């Protein structure tokens, strides 16, 4: 395959979706979605619930399997080839709505598990790495605690640090603040903003329009499994082209 | 944080009706809340007192504690505990050669020490436990079999009593738990063939009585082996009980596996852990913690189930006692003898469930 | 788990053979084929060994032995049987004995279990503690030890001459339990049919009342009509047959009894042992069932002024039964399976007779297969019934 030779032009997309479709039984959740994300780009995906935005990013690291179309990450195609799946997943960190921390492991163990098992790091090195990222997300003092002893915001920051410990080039965020109490949303968004400033490639599914406005290079609006509109934030918020986008923005920004 | 929690405690204490209840209140609420309840309490108390008086009268006051003459017991109106004193060696050690009983005592000490040490969380470290169990297994093997170090050789057909019960039980759990885990994983596997094999195996074995499986172990299993290959009867029976145990335990563990949210699998996949890494590091540790109470129940049941070997003629503690009770001089005192055996089972069962409750507390407090 | 999810449709990319080795779908298929092959291989290997071993030891195969004459007597039979009958009939005798001791055990275990279970949640502290103590002891002493204990007790009961008299209705002796029975009369069969018909009628009446209530809003109390029809119908039949009221009371005569009906000491010991053991588990099931109905539900029912009987009928019972019935049935099944320890007291149940057949014919594989099949059928039928029940309950929920 020509794509596996990953000598690419500097501005070639690091993630590229062509014509991706997916069905749950009869119900089509993704309809021929196209999306290109370049290195260092920050994309925010928004849309009403059930619009397929979560499914879309979950297809990128194959937590869901797409049925039509092609997905490339760093020139590797996501097929059912286990080698490709492994290589792509190592390059992608994922943060979930419900954190999905491992409750039976301490924060530190949550962070070192991946590096030790899949990157074969020594325990001491993995712990150094973990402490480095815990300091980044500003909770190094919680390292010995168990996830359920932390607040929701702290747990989500641990989850971000856990993904970062795999030193990925791309981070996917699946509604990272939706399960949080309002007063904890900011601490997580701040962490994400810092991450964006460090040049990380990010795809973020979120309803936080403030975050989209300040951080995104590109805002994508999805509805009914289709990509309705994709534009830089000034344009997206200032002058949306599509009627559906306008209705959605009206609803979400009015309160 | 500390002030907050101590405040909460104060508040709950103040409003906890039980904590402030006086003895009179308690009695009124739990024993004499109405005429009907009072009547019930009085009748029950009367029956209970009579029963206790009988136990005291029969079991203590008029009991014979030590005698080697059954006629002394016959003359007494109370219990004949002397039968246990007199017959404790054949009851506890079965057919094992009489002069070698000290080996069994030593074996039980080694066994119990090993088990107790292994149950303490601070010793949960494979680099310690594996050598410990190896040493224990070798020394128990040497003691039981003999044939080396000037010890007389004793074949497994002469093993018996409580040590045999312990060995059967330990073998069942040590061999059965891994099989149970594999069967449970098989039943939840993404591969239909693995699921099918596990389901048929589990359901078929759960559908038949343990005895039929023991019959298979004794009568049919030898037929499965190529000519010339033989497996010791004790080992075959242990495997039989263990597989039976594993099928029940597999269903328990499957329940635990089902309780693990999908997100745990997804998080593991996004860290690109393999199936076995996910299973052993993420899923199983949580699933086993969740279903620990049910697991303990089946472990205790496994201990009780070792008594089924009486049917195929292994001399565990129950078989040995039943054999002793054939002695015409002493067989009148079967109640005392069986009470003793029941007490042994109750003791170990109670110890296991106490320990399990402790483990649950450790889990709840995040200690393990 | 997710790793191994095979792709639904064909992946769009073209594959080379090297890629195939890394394909999830291919790997899944390969693992399955390997596993299936291993199962088949092991199966064939074992089968081959069995065939060879049987040939070498000159043991017959097949179920032809079932038609041979058994040449052994059985102490207790519910159907005509003698040593000249076939092995098949001997096994049938055993199966009927298994079923009869299990049926008696289930009734006894249910009565004791429900009583103790209700005592377990009693407001009365003393009663509750006693019930708890009972449950802990009977559940934690091996069932086989309990059966052996009761066998020793029945063996050591006095001889018929000094038999314990049970309120004039029967005797307890080392010959077993002898009790008074009505003299057999054709009326009894019809009365049984009438009872079944009565229960069916009561069920139909209940449904009609419910529909009537739903359609018109008027409540028709079916409790008394139901009781009347269930008890009344057999009573009418009894009267129609001229009220046969002869009862055969047992009497001591020589070294035995005449009259009444005697169940053997083995039966008594086995039944007592397995049902006391099961009663502990049933008590816990009942307790859990009662506790499963939250207090709030009863309070809610009271707040809409439902009468206590309706609270029981429409609020507590349906919820408690949904929790109680499935584990209760599996307790019944395990009681039936526990009856297979009959051999330790010498009661001729299926396994005991199967064991004799196995020793006489040497055909262990077939004899064990017969026993296992019978128990498997009992288990499978029960779990099918249970699934149906659960479905019915689930539909009512909507």
Coordinates of N, CA, C and O in Angstrom, one line a residue, chain C residues 93-205:
Chain C
X93 N -37.5 -48.0 38.6 CA -37.8 -48.0 40.0 C -36.9 -47.0 40.7 O -37.5 -46.2 41.6
X94 N -35.7 -46.9 40.4 CA -34.8 -46.0 41.1 C -35.2 -44.6 40.8 O -35.2 -43.7 41.7
X95 N -35.5 -44.3 39.5 CA -35.9 -42.9 39.2 C -37.2 -42.5 40.0 O -37.3 -41.4 40.5
X96 N -38.2 -43.4 40.0 CA -39.4 -43.1 40.8 C -39.1 -42.9 42.3 O -39.7 -42.0 42.9
X97 N -38.2 -43.7 42.8 CA -37.8 -43.4 44.2 C -37.1 -42.1 44.4 O -37.3 -41.4 45.3
X98 N -36.2 -41.7 43.4 CA -35.6 -40.4 43.4 C -36.7 -39.3 43.5 O -36.6 -38.4 44.3
X99 N -37.6 -39.5 42.6 CA -38.7 -38.4 42.5 C -39.5 -38.4 43.7 O -39.9 -37.3 44.2
X100 N -39.8 -39.6 44.3 CA -40.7 -39.5 45.5 C -40.0 -38.9 46.7 O -40.6 -38.1 47.4
X101 N -38.8 -39.3 46.9 CA -38.1 -38.7 48.1 C -37.8 -37.3 47.8 O -37.9 -36.4 48.8
X102 N -37.6 -36.9 46.6 CA -37.4 -35.4 46.3 C -38.7 -34.7 46.5 O -38.7 -33.6 47.1
X103 N -39.8 -35.2 46.0 CA -41.1 -34.5 46.2 C -41.4 -34.3 47.7 O -41.7 -33.2 48.1
X104 N -41.2 -35.4 48.5 CA -41.5 -35.2 49.9 C -40.5 -34.2 50.5 O -40.9 -33.4 51.3
X105 N -39.2 -34.3 50.1 CA -38.2 -33.4 50.6 C -38.5 -31.9 50.3 O -38.4 -31.0 51.1
X106 N -39.0 -31.7 49.1 CA -39.3 -30.4 48.6 C -40.5 -29.8 49.5 O -40.4 -28.6 49.9
X107 N -41.5 -30.6 49.7 CA -42.6 -30.1 50.5 C -42.1 -29.7 51.9 O -42.3 -28.6 52.4
X108 N -41.3 -30.6 52.5 CA -40.8 -30.4 53.9 C -39.9 -29.2 53.9 O -40.0 -28.3 54.8
X109 N -39.0 -29.1 52.9 CA -38.0 -28.0 52.9 C -38.7 -26.7 52.7 O -38.4 -25.7 53.3
X110 N -39.8 -26.7 51.9 CA -40.5 -25.4 51.7 C -41.2 -25.0 52.9 O -41.2 -23.8 53.3
X111 N -41.9 -25.9 53.6 CA -42.6 -25.5 54.8 C -41.6 -25.0 55.9 O -41.8 -23.8 56.4
X112 N -40.5 -25.7 56.1 CA -39.6 -25.2 57.1 C -38.9 -24.0 56.7 O -38.8 -23.0 57.4
X113 N -38.5 -24.0 55.4 CA -37.8 -22.8 54.9 C -38.6 -21.5 54.9 O -38.1 -20.5 55.4
X114 N -39.8 -21.6 54.6 CA -40.7 -20.4 54.6 C -40.9 -19.9 56.1 O -40.8 -18.7 56.4
X115 N -41.1 -20.9 57.0 CA -41.3 -20.5 58.4 C -40.1 -19.8 58.9 O -40.1 -18.8 59.5
X116 N -38.9 -20.5 58.7 CA -37.7 -19.9 59.2 C -37.4 -18.6 58.5 O -36.9 -17.6 59.2
X117 N -37.6 -18.5 57.2 CA -37.4 -17.2 56.5 C -38.2 -16.1 57.1 O -37.7 -15.0 57.2
X118 N -39.5 -16.4 57.4 CA -40.3 -15.3 57.9 C -39.8 -14.9 59.3 O -39.7 -13.8 59.7
X119 N -39.4 -16.0 60.1 CA -38.8 -15.7 61.4 C -37.6 -14.9 61.3 O -37.3 -14.1 62.2
X120 N -36.8 -15.1 60.2 CA -35.6 -14.3 60.0 C -35.8 -12.8 60.0 O -34.9 -12.0 60.3
X121 N -37.0 -12.4 59.5 CA -37.2 -11.0 59.3 C -38.3 -10.5 60.4 O -38.8 -9.4 60.3
X122 N -38.5 -11.4 61.4 CA -39.5 -11.0 62.4 C -39.0 -9.8 63.2 O -37.8 -9.5 63.3
X123 N -40.0 -9.1 63.8 CA -39.7 -8.0 64.6 C -39.2 -8.4 66.0 O -38.6 -7.7 66.7
X124 N -39.4 -9.7 66.2 CA -39.0 -10.3 67.5 C -37.6 -10.7 67.5 O -37.2 -11.6 66.8
X125 N -36.8 -10.0 68.3 CA -35.4 -10.2 68.3 C -35.0 -11.7 68.6 O -34.1 -12.3 67.9
X126 N -35.6 -12.2 69.6 CA -35.3 -13.6 70.0 C -35.5 -14.6 68.9 O -34.6 -15.4 68.6
X127 N -36.7 -14.5 68.3 CA -37.1 -15.4 67.2 C -36.1 -15.3 66.1 O -35.7 -16.3 65.4
X128 N -35.8 -14.0 65.8 CA -34.9 -13.7 64.7 C -33.5 -14.4 64.9 O -32.9 -15.0 64.0
X129 N -33.0 -14.3 66.1 CA -31.7 -14.8 66.4 C -31.7 -16.4 66.3 O -30.8 -17.0 65.8
X130 N -32.8 -17.0 66.8 CA -32.9 -18.4 66.7 C -32.9 -18.9 65.2 O -32.2 -19.8 64.8
X131 N -33.7 -18.2 64.4 CA -33.8 -18.5 63.0 C -32.4 -18.4 62.4 O -32.0 -19.2 61.6
X132 N -31.7 -17.3 62.7 CA -30.4 -17.1 62.1 C -29.5 -18.2 62.5 O -28.7 -18.8 61.7
X133 N -29.5 -18.6 63.8 CA -28.6 -19.7 64.2 C -28.9 -21.0 63.5 O -28.0 -21.7 63.0
X134 N -30.2 -21.3 63.3 CA -30.6 -22.5 62.6 C -30.1 -22.5 61.2 O -29.5 -23.4 60.7
X135 N -30.3 -21.3 60.5 CA -29.8 -21.2 59.1 C -28.3 -21.4 59.0 O -27.8 -22.2 58.2
X136 N -27.6 -20.8 59.9 CA -26.1 -20.9 59.8 C -25.7 -22.4 60.0 O -24.8 -22.8 59.4
X137 N -26.3 -23.1 60.9 CA -25.9 -24.4 61.2 C -26.3 -25.4 60.1 O -25.4 -26.1 59.5
X138 N -27.5 -25.4 59.6 CA -27.9 -26.4 58.6 C -27.3 -26.1 57.3 O -27.0 -27.0 56.5
X139 N -26.9 -24.8 57.0 CA -26.3 -24.5 55.7 C -24.8 -24.9 55.7 O -24.3 -25.2 54.6
X140 N -24.2 -24.9 56.9 CA -22.7 -25.0 56.9 C -22.2 -26.4 57.3 O -21.0 -26.6 57.3
X141 N -23.2 -27.3 57.6 CA -22.8 -28.7 57.9 C -23.0 -29.4 56.6 O -24.1 -29.3 56.0
X142 N -22.1 -30.2 56.1 CA -22.3 -30.9 54.8 C -23.5 -31.7 54.8 O -23.9 -32.4 55.8
X143 N -24.3 -31.7 53.7 CA -25.5 -32.3 53.6 C -25.3 -33.8 53.8 O -26.2 -34.5 54.4
X144 N -24.2 -34.4 53.4 CA -24.0 -35.8 53.5 C -23.8 -36.2 55.0 O -24.3 -37.2 55.4
X145 N -23.2 -35.3 55.7 CA -23.0 -35.6 57.2 C -24.4 -35.5 57.8 O -24.7 -36.4 58.7
X146 N -25.3 -34.6 57.4 CA -26.6 -34.5 58.0 C -27.4 -35.8 57.7 O -28.1 -36.3 58.6
X147 N -27.3 -36.2 56.4 CA -28.1 -37.4 56.1 C -27.5 -38.6 56.9 O -28.3 -39.4 57.4
X148 N -26.2 -38.7 57.0 CA -25.7 -39.9 57.7 C -26.1 -39.8 59.2 O -26.4 -40.8 59.8
X149 N -26.1 -38.6 59.7 CA -26.5 -38.4 61.1 C -28.0 -38.9 61.3 O -28.3 -39.6 62.2
X150 N -28.9 -38.4 60.4 CA -30.3 -38.8 60.5 C -30.5 -40.3 60.3 O -31.3 -40.9 60.9
X151 N -29.6 -40.9 59.5 CA -29.7 -42.3 59.3 C -29.3 -43.0 60.6 O -30.0 -44.0 61.0
X152 N -28.3 -42.5 61.3 CA -27.9 -43.1 62.6 C -29.0 -43.0 63.6 O -29.3 -43.9 64.3
X153 N -29.7 -41.8 63.5 CA -30.8 -41.6 64.4 C -31.9 -42.6 64.2 O -32.4 -43.2 65.1
X154 N -32.3 -42.7 62.9 CA -33.4 -43.7 62.6 C -33.0 -45.1 63.0 O -33.8 -45.9 63.5
X155 N -31.7 -45.4 62.7 CA -31.3 -46.8 63.1 C -31.4 -47.1 64.6 O -31.6 -48.2 65.0
X156 N -31.2 -46.0 65.3 CA -31.1 -46.2 66.8 C -32.5 -45.9 67.4 O -32.6 -45.8 68.7
X157 N -33.5 -45.7 66.6 CA -34.9 -45.6 67.2 C -35.3 -46.9 67.8 O -34.7 -47.9 67.4
X158 N -36.2 -46.9 68.7 CA -36.6 -48.1 69.4 C -37.3 -49.0 68.4 O -37.8 -48.6 67.3
X159 N -37.3 -50.3 68.7 CA -38.0 -51.3 67.9 C -39.5 -51.1 67.9 O -40.0 -50.4 68.8
X160 N -40.3 -51.6 67.0 CA -41.7 -51.4 66.9 C -42.4 -51.5 68.3 O -43.3 -50.8 68.6
X161 N -42.0 -52.5 69.1 CA -42.6 -52.7 70.4 C -42.6 -51.5 71.3 O -43.5 -51.2 72.0
X162 N -41.4 -50.8 71.2 CA -41.3 -49.6 72.1 C -41.4 -48.3 71.2 O -40.9 -47.3 71.6
X163 N -42.0 -48.4 70.0 CA -42.1 -47.3 69.1 C -42.6 -46.0 69.7 O -43.5 -46.1 70.6
X164 N -42.1 -44.9 69.2 CA -42.6 -43.6 69.7 C -44.0 -43.4 69.0 O -44.1 -43.6 67.8
X165 N -45.0 -43.1 69.9 CA -46.3 -42.9 69.3 C -46.5 -41.5 69.0 O -46.2 -40.6 69.8
X166 N -47.1 -41.2 67.8 CA -47.3 -39.8 67.4 C -48.7 -39.5 67.5 O -49.5 -39.6 66.5
X167 N -49.2 -39.1 68.6 CA -50.5 -38.6 68.8 C -51.6 -39.5 68.3 O -52.6 -39.0 67.7
X168 N -51.4 -40.8 68.3 CA -52.4 -41.7 67.9 C -52.5 -41.9 66.4 O -53.2 -42.7 65.8
X169 N -51.7 -41.1 65.6 CA -51.8 -41.1 64.2 C -50.7 -42.0 63.6 O -50.8 -42.3 62.4
X170 N -49.7 -42.3 64.3 CA -48.6 -43.1 63.7 C -47.5 -43.5 64.7 O -47.6 -43.1 65.9
X171 N -46.5 -44.1 64.2 CA -45.4 -44.5 65.0 C -44.1 -44.2 64.4 O -44.0 -44.2 63.1
X172 N -43.1 -44.0 65.2 CA -41.7 -43.8 64.7 C -40.9 -44.8 65.4 O -40.8 -44.9 66.6
X173 N -40.3 -45.7 64.5 CA -39.5 -46.8 65.1 C -38.3 -47.0 64.1 O -38.2 -46.4 63.1
X174 N -37.5 -48.0 64.4 CA -36.4 -48.3 63.6 C -36.8 -49.0 62.3 O -36.0 -49.3 61.4
X175 N -38.2 -49.2 62.2 CA -38.7 -49.7 60.9 C -39.1 -48.5 60.0 O -39.6 -48.7 58.9
X176 N -39.0 -47.3 60.5 CA -39.4 -46.1 59.8 C -40.5 -45.4 60.4 O -40.8 -45.5 61.5
X177 N -41.2 -44.6 59.5 CA -42.3 -43.8 60.0 C -43.6 -44.5 59.5 O -43.8 -44.7 58.3
X178 N -44.5 -44.9 60.4 CA -45.7 -45.5 60.0 C -46.9 -44.6 60.4 O -46.9 -44.0 61.5
X179 N -47.7 -44.3 59.5 CA -48.8 -43.3 59.8 C -50.1 -43.8 59.2 O -50.2 -44.6 58.3
X180 N -51.2 -43.2 59.8 CA -52.5 -43.5 59.3 C -52.8 -43.0 58.0 O -52.4 -41.9 57.6
X181 N -53.5 -43.7 57.1 CA -53.9 -43.2 55.8 C -55.4 -43.6 55.6 O -55.8 -44.6 56.1
X182 N -56.0 -42.8 54.7 CA -57.4 -43.2 54.3 C -57.3 -44.5 53.5 O -56.3 -44.7 52.8
X183 N -58.2 -45.4 53.7 CA -58.2 -46.6 52.9 C -58.5 -46.3 51.5 O -59.3 -45.4 51.1
X184 N -57.7 -46.9 50.6 CA -57.8 -46.5 49.2 C -59.2 -46.7 48.6 O -59.9 -47.6 49.0
X185 N -59.6 -45.7 47.9 CA -61.0 -45.7 47.4 C -60.9 -45.0 46.0 O -60.2 -44.1 45.8
X186 N -61.8 -45.5 45.1 CA -61.8 -44.8 43.7 C -62.1 -43.3 43.9 O -61.7 -42.6 43.0
X187 N -62.8 -42.9 44.9 CA -63.1 -41.5 45.1 C -61.8 -40.6 45.1 O -61.8 -39.5 44.6
X188 N -60.7 -41.2 45.6 CA -59.5 -40.3 45.8 C -59.0 -39.8 44.4 O -58.6 -38.6 44.3
X189 N -59.0 -40.7 43.4 CA -58.5 -40.2 42.1 C -59.4 -39.1 41.6 O -58.9 -38.1 41.1
X190 N -60.7 -39.3 41.7 CA -61.6 -38.2 41.2 C -61.5 -37.0 42.0 O -61.6 -35.8 41.5
X191 N -61.2 -37.1 43.4 CA -61.1 -35.9 44.2 C -59.8 -35.1 43.8 O -59.8 -33.9 43.7
X192 N -58.8 -35.9 43.4 CA -57.6 -35.2 43.0 C -57.9 -34.4 41.7 O -57.5 -33.2 41.6
X193 N -58.6 -35.1 40.7 CA -59.0 -34.4 39.5 C -59.8 -33.1 39.8 O -59.6 -32.1 39.3
X194 N -60.7 -33.3 40.8 CA -61.6 -32.2 41.2 C -60.7 -31.0 41.7 O -61.0 -29.8 41.5
X195 N -59.7 -31.4 42.5 CA -58.8 -30.3 43.1 C -58.2 -29.6 41.9 O -58.1 -28.3 41.9
X196 N -57.6 -30.3 41.0 CA -57.0 -29.7 39.8 C -57.9 -28.8 39.1 O -57.6 -27.6 38.8
X197 N -59.1 -29.3 38.9 CA -60.2 -28.5 38.2 C -60.5 -27.2 39.0 O -60.6 -26.1 38.4
X198 N -60.6 -27.4 40.3 CA -60.9 -26.3 41.2 C -59.9 -25.2 41.1 O -60.2 -24.0 41.0
X199 N -58.6 -25.6 41.1 CA -57.5 -24.6 41.0 C -57.6 -23.9 39.7 O -57.5 -22.7 39.6
X200 N -57.8 -24.7 38.6 CA -57.9 -24.1 37.3 C -59.1 -23.1 37.3 O -58.9 -21.9 36.8
X201 N -60.2 -23.5 37.8 CA -61.4 -22.6 37.8 C -61.1 -21.3 38.6 O -61.4 -20.2 38.2
X202 N -60.4 -21.5 39.7 CA -60.1 -20.3 40.5 C -59.2 -19.3 39.7 O -59.4 -18.1 39.8
X203 N -58.3 -19.9 39.0 CA -57.4 -19.1 38.2 C -58.2 -18.3 37.1 O -58.0 -17.1 36.9
X204 N -59.1 -19.1 36.5 CA -59.9 -18.4 35.4 C -60.8 -17.3 36.1 O -60.9 -16.2 35.5
X205 N -61.4 -17.6 37.2 CA -62.2 -16.6 37.9 C -61.4 -15.4 38.2 O -61.8 -14.2 38.1

